[in-house]
Structures are given as structure tokens and as C-alpha cells.
């Protein structure tokens, strides 16, 4: 909410409710209970309430009314977050090989340090680039893209990573 270019901006409903309303509601005159889960790239959000036809003098200016009961979410339960966690687990499983090559990775916010990670964990540009490369390599598996099985049938992935000197 706020003001932009002289226009007042109000938040009437959150994103999951807006999506539900745009997609389904208005196709019937009956009251409808809604429960929406939005499993997005960065978060998982949920929202629930009742959508009904307006009635009574207080609602005479409206065709429909939403009674919003609640919403919430998890800031670390989006698809990209889970893909980052998967990449970090692959990184940890291969830490001995990566240590020899001086390959670094960042520590995702929801992850814990592990023994011997002092030389492996970094916030450098190379470390973040390595994380992104690993995530993109694992994306077909995570998203079950067509033909992903063939990419992973050997159990070996090949990708270019940056060492700590670039």
C-alpha cells in the first residue's frame, strides 16, 4: 500500500487469493470456500476464506464479498529454495573432490555448517556462480523435465565450476 504518481495503491487481497479469484470465482452464484496454496519460486504461500454474493445495505455497492480468514507462508519453501538445498547437498556429498580443486560454495540461509567446511564455504562471486551452475544442472531432475532420466542414469553430472582464484 502507498502512493505512486498521485494514485493511491491499496492491497485488497494477497497474491494467492487474487489468483483464485481470477481463475475460478465468478463462474457461479453460489458461495464458495477457497483454500489456495501457491508453491512459487521463492516462497510457499497459503490463503483461505469464503467468496459470496453481496447482500444487505452495507454491501450494496458490491456484487461479491470476500471474507478472508487467514494467510501465511514459508519464506524458504519455494522451488528455487529447494533446488538450492539440493545443490548444496550435492556439494557436501562431493566436498572431498571439491576441496582438492579449491571449489567453493555459499552457505544457504537454511543450511548448517559441516565439519571441514572452512575452506569450502565462501560468499565470493565464484562461490555463488558455482551454486547457480549446480542448480541449473539439477533443474531437469527437480522439475522432472522431459528426458531427465537419461541425464541422470549414470549418477554422474559434469559441469564447469570456478575455483577460488576464478
CSV table of N, CA and C in Angstrom, one decimal:
chain,number,residue,atom,x,y,z
A,1,UNK,N,0.8,-1.2,0.0
A,1,UNK,CA,0.0,0.0,0.0
A,1,UNK,C,0.9,1.2,0.0
A,2,UNK,N,0.4,2.3,-0.6
A,2,UNK,CA,1.1,3.5,-0.6
A,2,UNK,C,0.6,4.4,-1.7
A,3,UNK,N,1.4,5.4,-2.1
A,3,UNK,CA,1.0,6.3,-3.2
A,3,UNK,C,2.1,6.3,-4.3
A,4,UNK,N,1.7,6.3,-5.5
A,4,UNK,CA,2.6,6.3,-6.6
A,4,UNK,C,2.0,7.2,-7.7
A,5,UNK,N,2.8,8.2,-8.1
A,5,UNK,CA,2.3,9.1,-9.2
A,5,UNK,C,1.0,9.7,-8.9
A,6,UNK,N,0.7,10.0,-7.7
A,6,UNK,CA,-0.6,10.6,-7.3
A,6,UNK,C,-1.8,9.6,-7.2
A,7,UNK,N,-1.5,8.4,-7.4
A,7,UNK,CA,-2.5,7.3,-7.3
A,7,UNK,C,-2.3,6.6,-6.0
A,8,UNK,N,-3.4,6.3,-5.3
A,8,UNK,CA,-3.4,5.6,-4.0
A,8,UNK,C,-3.4,4.1,-4.4
A,9,UNK,N,-2.5,3.3,-3.8
A,9,UNK,CA,-2.5,1.9,-4.0
A,9,UNK,C,-2.9,1.2,-2.8
A,10,UNK,N,-3.9,0.3,-2.9
A,10,UNK,CA,-4.3,-0.5,-1.7
A,10,UNK,C,-4.2,-1.9,-2.0
A,11,UNK,N,-3.8,-2.7,-1.0
A,11,UNK,CA,-3.7,-4.1,-1.1
A,11,UNK,C,-5.1,-4.7,-0.6
A,12,UNK,N,-5.9,-5.2,-1.6
A,12,UNK,CA,-7.2,-5.7,-1.2
A,12,UNK,C,-7.1,-7.2,-0.9
A,13,UNK,N,-6.4,-7.9,-1.7
A,13,UNK,CA,-6.2,-9.3,-1.4
A,13,UNK,C,-4.7,-9.7,-1.7
A,14,UNK,N,-4.3,-10.8,-1.1
A,14,UNK,CA,-2.9,-11.2,-1.4
A,14,UNK,C,-2.8,-12.0,-2.7
A,15,UNK,N,-1.6,-12.3,-3.2
A,15,UNK,CA,-1.4,-13.0,-4.5
A,15,UNK,C,-2.2,-14.3,-4.6
A,16,UNK,N,-2.1,-15.2,-3.6
A,16,UNK,CA,-2.9,-16.5,-3.9
A,16,UNK,C,-4.4,-16.3,-4.0
A,17,UNK,N,-5.0,-15.4,-3.2
A,17,UNK,CA,-6.4,-15.1,-3.3
A,17,UNK,C,-6.7,-14.5,-4.7
A,18,UNK,N,-5.9,-13.5,-5.1
A,18,UNK,CA,-6.1,-12.9,-6.4
A,18,UNK,C,-6.1,-13.9,-7.5
A,19,UNK,N,-5.2,-14.8,-7.5
A,19,UNK,CA,-5.1,-15.9,-8.5
A,19,UNK,C,-6.4,-16.8,-8.5
A,20,UNK,N,-6.8,-17.1,-7.3
A,20,UNK,CA,-8.0,-18.0,-7.2
A,20,UNK,C,-9.2,-17.2,-7.7
A,21,UNK,N,-9.3,-16.0,-7.3
A,21,UNK,CA,-10.5,-15.2,-7.8
A,21,UNK,C,-10.5,-15.0,-9.3
A,22,UNK,N,-9.3,-14.8,-9.9
A,22,UNK,CA,-9.2,-14.6,-11.3
A,22,UNK,C,-9.5,-15.9,-12.1
A,23,UNK,N,-9.1,-17.0,-11.5
A,23,UNK,CA,-9.2,-18.3,-12.2
A,23,UNK,C,-10.6,-18.9,-12.1
A,24,UNK,N,-11.1,-18.9,-10.9
A,24,UNK,CA,-12.3,-19.7,-10.7
A,24,UNK,C,-13.6,-19.0,-10.3
A,25,UNK,N,-13.4,-18.0,-9.4
A,25,UNK,CA,-14.6,-17.4,-8.9
A,25,UNK,C,-15.4,-16.5,-9.9
A,26,UNK,N,-16.6,-16.3,-9.7
A,26,UNK,CA,-17.5,-15.6,-10.6
A,26,UNK,C,-18.1,-16.4,-11.6
A,27,UNK,N,-17.8,-17.7,-11.6
A,27,UNK,CA,-18.4,-18.6,-12.6
A,27,UNK,C,-19.7,-19.2,-12.1
A,28,UNK,N,-20.0,-18.9,-10.8
A,28,UNK,CA,-21.2,-19.4,-10.2
A,28,UNK,C,-21.8,-18.4,-9.2
A,29,UNK,N,-23.0,-18.5,-8.9
A,29,UNK,CA,-23.6,-17.5,-8.0
A,29,UNK,C,-23.6,-18.1,-6.5
A,30,UNK,N,-23.1,-19.3,-6.4
A,30,UNK,CA,-23.1,-20.0,-5.1
A,30,UNK,C,-21.9,-19.5,-4.2
A,31,UNK,N,-22.1,-19.5,-2.9
A,31,UNK,CA,-21.0,-19.2,-2.0
A,31,UNK,C,-19.9,-20.2,-2.3
A,32,UNK,N,-18.6,-19.8,-2.2
A,32,UNK,CA,-17.5,-20.7,-2.4
A,32,UNK,C,-16.5,-20.5,-1.3
A,33,UNK,N,-16.1,-21.6,-0.7
A,33,UNK,CA,-14.9,-21.6,0.2
A,33,UNK,C,-13.7,-21.8,-0.6
A,34,UNK,N,-12.6,-21.1,-0.3
A,34,UNK,CA,-11.4,-21.3,-1.0
A,34,UNK,C,-10.2,-21.5,-0.1
A,35,UNK,N,-9.3,-22.3,-0.5
A,35,UNK,CA,-8.1,-22.6,0.1
A,35,UNK,C,-7.0,-22.7,-1.0
A,36,UNK,N,-6.1,-21.8,-1.0
A,36,UNK,CA,-5.1,-21.7,-2.1
A,36,UNK,C,-3.7,-21.9,-1.5
A,37,UNK,N,-3.0,-22.8,-2.2
A,37,UNK,CA,-1.5,-23.0,-1.9
A,37,UNK,C,-0.8,-22.5,-3.1
A,38,UNK,N,0.1,-21.6,-2.9
A,38,UNK,CA,0.9,-21.1,-4.0
A,38,UNK,C,2.4,-21.5,-3.8
A,39,UNK,N,2.8,-22.6,-4.4
A,39,UNK,CA,4.1,-23.1,-4.3
A,39,UNK,C,4.9,-22.4,-5.4
A,40,UNK,N,5.5,-21.3,-5.0
A,40,UNK,CA,6.3,-20.4,-6.0
A,40,UNK,C,7.7,-20.7,-6.0
A,41,UNK,N,8.4,-19.8,-6.7
A,41,UNK,CA,9.9,-20.0,-6.9
A,41,UNK,C,10.6,-19.7,-5.6
A,42,UNK,N,10.2,-18.7,-4.8
A,42,UNK,CA,10.9,-18.3,-3.6
A,42,UNK,C,10.2,-18.6,-2.3
A,43,UNK,N,8.9,-18.7,-2.4
A,43,UNK,CA,8.1,-19.0,-1.1
A,43,UNK,C,6.9,-19.9,-1.4
A,44,UNK,N,6.4,-20.4,-0.3
A,44,UNK,CA,5.1,-21.1,-0.4
A,44,UNK,C,4.1,-20.3,0.4
A,45,UNK,N,3.0,-19.9,-0.2
A,45,UNK,CA,2.0,-19.1,0.5
A,45,UNK,C,0.7,-19.8,0.5
A,46,UNK,N,-0.1,-19.5,1.5
A,46,UNK,CA,-1.5,-20.1,1.5
A,46,UNK,C,-2.4,-19.0,2.0
A,47,UNK,N,-3.7,-19.2,1.6
A,47,UNK,CA,-4.7,-18.2,1.9
A,47,UNK,C,-6.1,-19.0,1.9
A,48,UNK,N,-7.0,-18.5,2.8
A,48,UNK,CA,-8.3,-19.2,2.8
A,48,UNK,C,-9.4,-18.2,3.2
A,49,UNK,N,-10.6,-18.5,2.8
A,49,UNK,CA,-11.7,-17.7,3.1
A,49,UNK,C,-13.0,-18.1,2.4
A,50,UNK,N,-14.0,-17.2,2.3
A,50,UNK,CA,-15.2,-17.5,1.6
A,50,UNK,C,-15.5,-16.4,0.6
A,51,UNK,N,-15.9,-16.7,-0.6
A,51,UNK,CA,-16.3,-15.7,-1.6
A,51,UNK,C,-17.8,-15.9,-1.7
A,52,UNK,N,-18.6,-14.8,-1.7
A,52,UNK,CA,-20.1,-14.9,-1.8
A,52,UNK,C,-20.6,-13.7,-2.4
A,53,UNK,N,-21.9,-13.8,-2.9
A,53,UNK,CA,-22.6,-12.7,-3.5
A,53,UNK,C,-22.9,-11.7,-2.4
A,54,UNK,N,-22.8,-10.4,-2.7
A,54,UNK,CA,-23.0,-9.4,-1.7
A,54,UNK,C,-24.5,-9.3,-1.4
A,55,UNK,N,-24.8,-9.0,-0.1
A,55,UNK,CA,-26.2,-8.8,0.3
A,55,UNK,C,-26.3,-7.8,1.5
A,56,UNK,N,-27.5,-7.2,1.6
A,56,UNK,CA,-27.7,-6.2,2.7
A,56,UNK,C,-27.2,-4.8,2.3
A,57,UNK,N,-27.7,-3.9,3.1
A,57,UNK,CA,-27.4,-2.5,2.8
A,57,UNK,C,-25.9,-2.1,2.9
A,58,UNK,N,-25.1,-2.7,3.8
A,58,UNK,CA,-23.7,-2.4,3.9
A,58,UNK,C,-22.9,-2.8,2.6
A,59,UNK,N,-23.4,-3.8,1.9
A,59,UNK,CA,-22.7,-4.3,0.8
A,59,UNK,C,-23.3,-3.9,-0.6
A,60,UNK,N,-24.2,-2.9,-0.6
A,60,UNK,CA,-25.0,-2.6,-1.8
A,60,UNK,C,-24.1,-2.1,-2.9
A,61,UNK,N,-22.9,-1.6,-2.6
A,61,UNK,CA,-22.1,-1.1,-3.7
A,61,UNK,C,-21.3,-2.2,-4.4
A,62,UNK,N,-21.4,-3.5,-3.9
A,62,UNK,CA,-20.5,-4.6,-4.3
A,62,UNK,C,-21.4,-5.7,-4.9
A,63,UNK,N,-20.8,-6.4,-5.9
A,63,UNK,CA,-21.5,-7.6,-6.4
A,63,UNK,C,-21.2,-8.8,-5.6
A,64,UNK,N,-19.9,-8.9,-5.1
A,64,UNK,CA,-19.4,-10.0,-4.4
A,64,UNK,C,-18.6,-9.6,-3.2
A,65,UNK,N,-18.5,-10.4,-2.2
A,65,UNK,CA,-17.7,-10.1,-1.0
A,65,UNK,C,-16.8,-11.3,-0.6
A,66,UNK,N,-15.6,-10.9,-0.2
A,66,UNK,CA,-14.6,-12.0,0.2
A,66,UNK,C,-14.5,-11.8,1.7
A,67,UNK,N,-14.7,-12.9,2.5
A,67,UNK,CA,-14.4,-13.0,3.9
A,67,UNK,C,-13.1,-13.7,4.0
A,68,UNK,N,-12.0,-13.0,4.3
A,68,UNK,CA,-10.7,-13.5,4.4
A,68,UNK,C,-10.4,-14.0,5.8
A,69,UNK,N,-10.2,-15.3,6.0
A,69,UNK,CA,-9.9,-15.9,7.3
A,69,UNK,C,-8.5,-15.9,7.7
A,70,UNK,N,-7.6,-16.1,6.7
A,70,UNK,CA,-6.2,-16.1,7.1
A,70,UNK,C,-5.3,-16.4,5.9
A,71,UNK,N,-4.0,-16.1,6.2
A,71,UNK,CA,-3.0,-16.4,5.2
A,71,UNK,C,-1.7,-16.7,5.9
A,72,UNK,N,-0.7,-17.1,5.2
A,72,UNK,CA,0.6,-17.4,5.8
A,72,UNK,C,1.5,-17.9,4.7
A,73,UNK,N,2.7,-18.4,5.2
A,73,UNK,CA,3.6,-19.0,4.2
A,73,UNK,C,4.9,-19.4,4.9
A,74,UNK,N,5.8,-19.8,4.0
A,74,UNK,CA,7.1,-20.2,4.4
A,74,UNK,C,8.1,-19.5,3.4
A,75,UNK,N,9.0,-18.7,3.9
A,75,UNK,CA,9.9,-17.9,3.1
A,75,UNK,C,11.0,-18.8,2.5
A,76,UNK,N,11.2,-20.0,3.0
A,76,UNK,CA,12.2,-20.9,2.5
A,76,UNK,C,11.7,-22.2,1.9
A,77,UNK,N,10.4,-22.2,1.4
A,77,UNK,CA,9.8,-23.4,0.9
A,77,UNK,C,9.4,-23.2,-0.6
A,78,UNK,N,10.1,-22.4,-1.3
A,78,UNK,CA,9.8,-22.2,-2.7
A,78,UNK,C,10.7,-23.2,-3.5
A,79,UNK,N,10.3,-23.3,-4.8
A,79,UNK,CA,11.0,-24.2,-5.7
A,79,UNK,C,12.5,-23.9,-5.8
A,80,UNK,N,12.8,-22.6,-5.9
A,80,UNK,CA,14.2,-22.2,-6.1
A,80,UNK,C,15.0,-22.5,-4.8
A,81,UNK,N,14.3,-22.3,-3.6
A,81,UNK,CA,15.0,-22.6,-2.4
A,81,UNK,C,15.3,-24.1,-2.2
A,82,UNK,N,14.4,-24.9,-2.6
A,82,UNK,CA,14.6,-26.4,-2.5
A,82,UNK,C,15.7,-26.8,-3.5
A,83,UNK,N,15.7,-26.2,-4.7
A,83,UNK,CA,16.7,-26.5,-5.7
A,83,UNK,C,18.1,-26.1,-5.1
A,84,UNK,N,18.2,-25.0,-4.4
A,84,UNK,CA,19.4,-24.5,-3.8
A,84,UNK,C,19.9,-25.5,-2.7
A,85,UNK,N,18.9,-26.0,-1.9
A,85,UNK,CA,19.2,-27.0,-0.9
A,85,UNK,C,19.8,-28.3,-1.5
A,86,UNK,N,19.1,-28.7,-2.6
A,86,UNK,CA,19.6,-29.9,-3.3
A,86,UNK,C,21.0,-29.7,-3.8
A,87,UNK,N,21.3,-28.6,-4.4
A,87,UNK,CA,22.6,-28.3,-4.9
A,87,UNK,C,23.6,-28.3,-3.8
A,88,UNK,N,23.2,-27.7,-2.6
A,88,UNK,CA,24.2,-27.7,-1.5
A,88,UNK,C,24.4,-29.1,-1.0
A,89,UNK,N,23.4,-30.0,-1.0
A,89,UNK,CA,23.6,-31.4,-0.6
A,89,UNK,C,24.6,-32.1,-1.5
A,90,UNK,N,24.4,-31.9,-2.8
A,90,UNK,CA,25.3,-32.5,-3.8
A,90,UNK,C,26.7,-32.0,-3.6
A,91,UNK,N,26.9,-30.7,-3.3
A,91,UNK,CA,28.1,-30.1,-3.0
A,91,UNK,C,28.8,-30.7,-1.8
A,92,UNK,N,28.0,-30.9,-0.7
A,92,UNK,CA,28.5,-31.5,0.5
A,92,UNK,C,29.0,-33.0,0.2
A,93,UNK,N,28.2,-33.7,-0.5
A,93,UNK,CA,28.5,-35.1,-0.8
A,93,UNK,C,29.8,-35.2,-1.6
A,94,UNK,N,30.2,-34.2,-2.3
A,94,UNK,CA,31.4,-34.2,-3.1
A,94,UNK,C,32.5,-33.3,-2.6
A,95,UNK,N,32.4,-33.0,-1.3
A,95,UNK,CA,33.3,-32.0,-0.7
A,95,UNK,C,34.7,-32.4,-0.8
A,96,UNK,N,35.1,-33.7,-0.7
A,96,UNK,CA,36.5,-34.0,-0.7
A,96,UNK,C,37.1,-33.8,-2.1
A,97,UNK,N,36.4,-34.0,-3.2
A,97,UNK,CA,36.8,-33.7,-4.5
A,97,UNK,C,36.9,-32.2,-4.7
A,98,UNK,N,35.9,-31.5,-4.2
A,98,UNK,CA,35.9,-30.0,-4.4
A,98,UNK,C,37.0,-29.3,-3.6
A,99,UNK,N,37.3,-29.9,-2.5
A,99,UNK,CA,38.4,-29.3,-1.6
A,99,UNK,C,39.7,-29.4,-2.3
A,100,UNK,N,40.0,-30.5,-3.0
A,100,UNK,CA,41.2,-30.7,-3.7
A,100,UNK,C,41.4,-29.6,-4.9
A,101,UNK,N,40.2,-29.3,-5.5
A,101,UNK,CA,40.2,-28.4,-6.6
A,101,UNK,C,40.0,-26.9,-6.1
A,102,UNK,N,39.8,-26.7,-4.8
A,102,UNK,CA,39.6,-25.4,-4.3
A,102,UNK,C,38.3,-24.7,-4.8
A,103,UNK,N,37.2,-25.6,-4.9
A,103,UNK,CA,35.9,-25.1,-5.4
A,103,UNK,C,35.1,-24.7,-4.2
A,104,UNK,N,34.5,-23.5,-4.2
A,104,UNK,CA,33.8,-23.0,-3.0
A,104,UNK,C,32.3,-22.9,-3.4
A,105,UNK,N,31.5,-22.9,-2.4
A,105,UNK,CA,30.0,-22.7,-2.5
A,105,UNK,C,29.6,-21.8,-1.3
A,106,UNK,N,28.5,-21.1,-1.5
A,106,UNK,CA,28.0,-20.3,-0.4
A,106,UNK,C,27.2,-21.2,0.6
A,107,UNK,N,26.9,-20.7,1.8
A,107,UNK,CA,26.1,-21.5,2.7
A,107,UNK,C,24.7,-20.9,2.6
A,108,UNK,N,23.7,-21.6,2.1
A,108,UNK,CA,22.3,-21.1,2.0
A,108,UNK,C,21.8,-20.8,3.4
A,109,UNK,N,20.9,-19.8,3.6
A,109,UNK,CA,20.5,-19.4,4.9
A,109,UNK,C,19.9,-20.5,5.8
A,110,UNK,N,19.3,-21.5,5.2
A,110,UNK,CA,18.6,-22.5,5.9
A,110,UNK,C,19.5,-23.7,6.2
A,111,UNK,N,20.8,-23.6,5.8
A,111,UNK,CA,21.7,-24.8,6.0
A,111,UNK,C,22.7,-24.6,7.1
A,112,UNK,N,23.2,-25.7,7.6
A,112,UNK,CA,24.2,-25.7,8.7
A,112,UNK,C,25.6,-25.9,8.2
A,113,UNK,N,26.6,-25.4,8.9
A,113,UNK,CA,27.9,-25.7,8.6
A,113,UNK,C,28.2,-27.2,8.9
A,114,UNK,N,29.2,-27.8,8.2
A,114,UNK,CA,29.5,-29.2,8.4
A,114,UNK,C,31.0,-29.2,8.6
A,115,UNK,N,31.5,-30.3,9.2
A,115,UNK,CA,32.9,-30.4,9.6
A,115,UNK,C,33.8,-30.3,8.4
A,116,UNK,N,34.8,-29.4,8.5
A,116,UNK,CA,35.8,-29.2,7.4
A,116,UNK,C,35.4,-28.3,6.3
A,117,UNK,N,34.3,-27.5,6.6
A,117,UNK,CA,33.8,-26.7,5.5
A,117,UNK,C,34.5,-25.3,5.5
A,118,UNK,N,35.4,-25.1,6.4
A,118,UNK,CA,36.1,-23.7,6.5
A,118,UNK,C,36.7,-23.3,5.2
A,119,UNK,N,37.3,-24.1,4.4
A,119,UNK,CA,37.9,-23.7,3.1
A,119,UNK,C,36.9,-23.9,1.9
A,120,UNK,N,35.7,-24.4,2.2
A,120,UNK,CA,34.8,-24.7,1.1
A,120,UNK,C,33.7,-23.6,1.0
A,121,UNK,N,33.3,-23.0,2.2
A,121,UNK,CA,32.2,-22.1,2.2
A,121,UNK,C,32.7,-20.7,2.0
A,122,UNK,N,32.1,-19.9,1.1
A,122,UNK,CA,32.5,-18.6,0.7
A,122,UNK,C,31.4,-17.8,0.2
A,123,UNK,N,31.4,-16.5,0.4
A,123,UNK,CA,30.4,-15.6,-0.2
A,123,UNK,C,30.9,-14.9,-1.4
A,124,UNK,N,32.0,-15.5,-2.1
A,124,UNK,CA,32.6,-14.9,-3.2
A,124,UNK,C,31.6,-15.0,-4.5
A,125,UNK,N,31.9,-14.2,-5.5
A,125,UNK,CA,31.2,-14.3,-6.7
A,125,UNK,C,31.3,-15.7,-7.3
A,126,UNK,N,32.6,-16.3,-7.2
A,126,UNK,CA,32.8,-17.6,-7.8
A,126,UNK,C,31.9,-18.7,-7.1
A,127,UNK,N,31.8,-18.5,-5.7
A,127,UNK,CA,31.0,-19.5,-5.0
A,127,UNK,C,29.5,-19.4,-5.4
A,128,UNK,N,29.0,-18.2,-5.5
A,128,UNK,CA,27.6,-18.0,-5.9
A,128,UNK,C,27.4,-18.5,-7.4
A,129,UNK,N,28.4,-18.3,-8.2
A,129,UNK,CA,28.3,-18.8,-9.6
A,129,UNK,C,28.2,-20.3,-9.6
A,130,UNK,N,29.1,-20.9,-8.8
A,130,UNK,CA,29.1,-22.4,-8.7
A,130,UNK,C,27.7,-22.9,-8.2
A,131,UNK,N,27.1,-22.2,-7.2
A,131,UNK,CA,25.8,-22.6,-6.8
A,131,UNK,C,24.8,-22.6,-7.9
A,132,UNK,N,24.8,-21.5,-8.7
A,132,UNK,CA,23.8,-21.3,-9.8
A,132,UNK,C,24.1,-22.4,-10.9
A,133,UNK,N,25.3,-22.6,-11.2
A,133,UNK,CA,25.6,-23.7,-12.2
A,133,UNK,C,25.1,-25.0,-11.7
A,134,UNK,N,25.3,-25.4,-10.4
A,134,UNK,CA,24.8,-26.6,-9.9
A,134,UNK,C,23.3,-26.7,-9.9
A,135,UNK,N,22.7,-25.6,-9.6
A,135,UNK,CA,21.2,-25.6,-9.6
A,135,UNK,C,20.7,-25.8,-11.0
A,136,UNK,N,21.3,-25.2,-12.0
A,136,UNK,CA,20.8,-25.3,-13.4
A,136,UNK,C,21.1,-26.7,-13.9
A,137,UNK,N,22.1,-27.4,-13.4
A,137,UNK,CA,22.4,-28.7,-13.8
A,137,UNK,C,21.4,-29.7,-13.2
A,138,UNK,N,20.9,-29.4,-12.0
A,138,UNK,CA,19.9,-30.2,-11.3
A,138,UNK,C,18.5,-29.9,-11.6
A,139,UNK,N,18.3,-28.7,-12.3
A,139,UNK,CA,16.9,-28.3,-12.6
A,139,UNK,C,16.1,-29.4,-13.4
A,140,UNK,N,16.6,-30.0,-14.4
A,140,UNK,CA,15.8,-31.0,-15.1
A,140,UNK,C,15.3,-32.1,-14.2
A,141,UNK,N,16.2,-32.5,-13.2
A,141,UNK,CA,15.8,-33.6,-12.3
A,141,UNK,C,14.7,-33.1,-11.3
A,142,UNK,N,14.9,-31.9,-10.8
A,142,UNK,CA,13.9,-31.3,-9.8
A,142,UNK,C,12.5,-31.1,-10.5
A,143,UNK,N,12.6,-30.6,-11.7
A,143,UNK,CA,11.3,-30.2,-12.4
A,143,UNK,C,10.8,-31.4,-13.2
A,144,UNK,N,11.5,-32.5,-13.2
A,144,UNK,CA,11.1,-33.7,-14.0
A,144,UNK,C,10.8,-33.3,-15.4
A,145,UNK,N,11.8,-32.6,-16.0
A,145,UNK,CA,11.7,-32.2,-17.4
A,145,UNK,C,11.8,-33.4,-18.3
A,146,UNK,N,11.2,-33.3,-19.5
A,146,UNK,CA,11.2,-34.5,-20.4
A,146,UNK,C,12.6,-35.0,-20.6
A,147,UNK,N,12.8,-36.3,-20.5
A,147,UNK,CA,14.1,-36.9,-20.7
A,147,UNK,C,15.1,-36.7,-19.6
A,148,UNK,N,14.6,-36.2,-18.4
A,148,UNK,CA,15.6,-36.0,-17.3
A,148,UNK,C,16.2,-37.3,-16.9
A,149,UNK,N,15.5,-38.4,-17.0
A,149,UNK,CA,16.1,-39.7,-16.5
A,149,UNK,C,17.4,-40.0,-17.2
A,150,UNK,N,17.5,-39.8,-18.5
A,150,UNK,CA,18.7,-40.1,-19.3
A,150,UNK,C,19.8,-39.2,-18.8
A,151,UNK,N,19.6,-38.0,-18.4
A,151,UNK,CA,20.7,-37.1,-17.9
A,151,UNK,C,21.3,-37.6,-16.6
A,152,UNK,N,20.5,-38.4,-15.9
A,152,UNK,CA,21.0,-38.8,-14.5
A,152,UNK,C,21.1,-40.3,-14.4
A,153,UNK,N,21.0,-41.1,-15.5
A,153,UNK,CA,21.1,-42.5,-15.4
A,153,UNK,C,22.4,-43.0,-14.9
A,154,UNK,N,23.5,-42.3,-15.2
A,154,UNK,CA,24.9,-42.8,-14.8
A,154,UNK,C,25.1,-42.4,-13.3
A,155,UNK,N,24.4,-41.5,-12.8
A,155,UNK,CA,24.6,-41.0,-11.4
A,155,UNK,C,25.8,-40.0,-11.4
A,156,UNK,N,26.3,-39.6,-12.6
A,156,UNK,CA,27.4,-38.6,-12.6
A,156,UNK,C,26.9,-37.4,-13.4
A,157,UNK,N,27.3,-36.2,-12.9
A,157,UNK,CA,27.0,-35.0,-13.5
A,157,UNK,C,28.3,-34.3,-13.9
A,158,UNK,N,28.4,-33.7,-15.0
A,158,UNK,CA,29.6,-32.9,-15.4
A,158,UNK,C,29.2,-31.5,-15.6
A,159,UNK,N,29.9,-30.6,-14.9
A,159,UNK,CA,29.7,-29.2,-15.0
A,159,UNK,C,31.0,-28.4,-14.7
A,160,UNK,N,31.1,-27.2,-15.3
A,160,UNK,CA,32.2,-26.4,-15.0
A,160,UNK,C,32.0,-25.5,-13.8
A,161,UNK,N,32.9,-25.6,-12.9
A,161,UNK,CA,32.9,-24.8,-11.7
A,161,UNK,C,34.1,-23.9,-11.6
A,162,UNK,N,34.0,-22.8,-10.9
A,162,UNK,CA,35.1,-21.9,-10.7
A,162,UNK,C,35.9,-22.3,-9.4
A,163,UNK,N,37.2,-22.2,-9.4
A,163,UNK,CA,38.0,-22.4,-8.2
A,163,UNK,C,38.1,-21.1,-7.5
A,164,UNK,N,38.7,-21.1,-6.3
A,164,UNK,CA,38.7,-19.9,-5.5
A,164,UNK,C,39.5,-18.7,-6.1
A,165,UNK,N,40.3,-19.0,-7.1
A,165,UNK,CA,41.1,-18.0,-7.8
A,165,UNK,C,40.4,-17.5,-9.1
A,166,UNK,N,39.2,-18.0,-9.3
A,166,UNK,CA,38.5,-17.6,-10.5
A,166,UNK,C,38.6,-18.5,-11.7
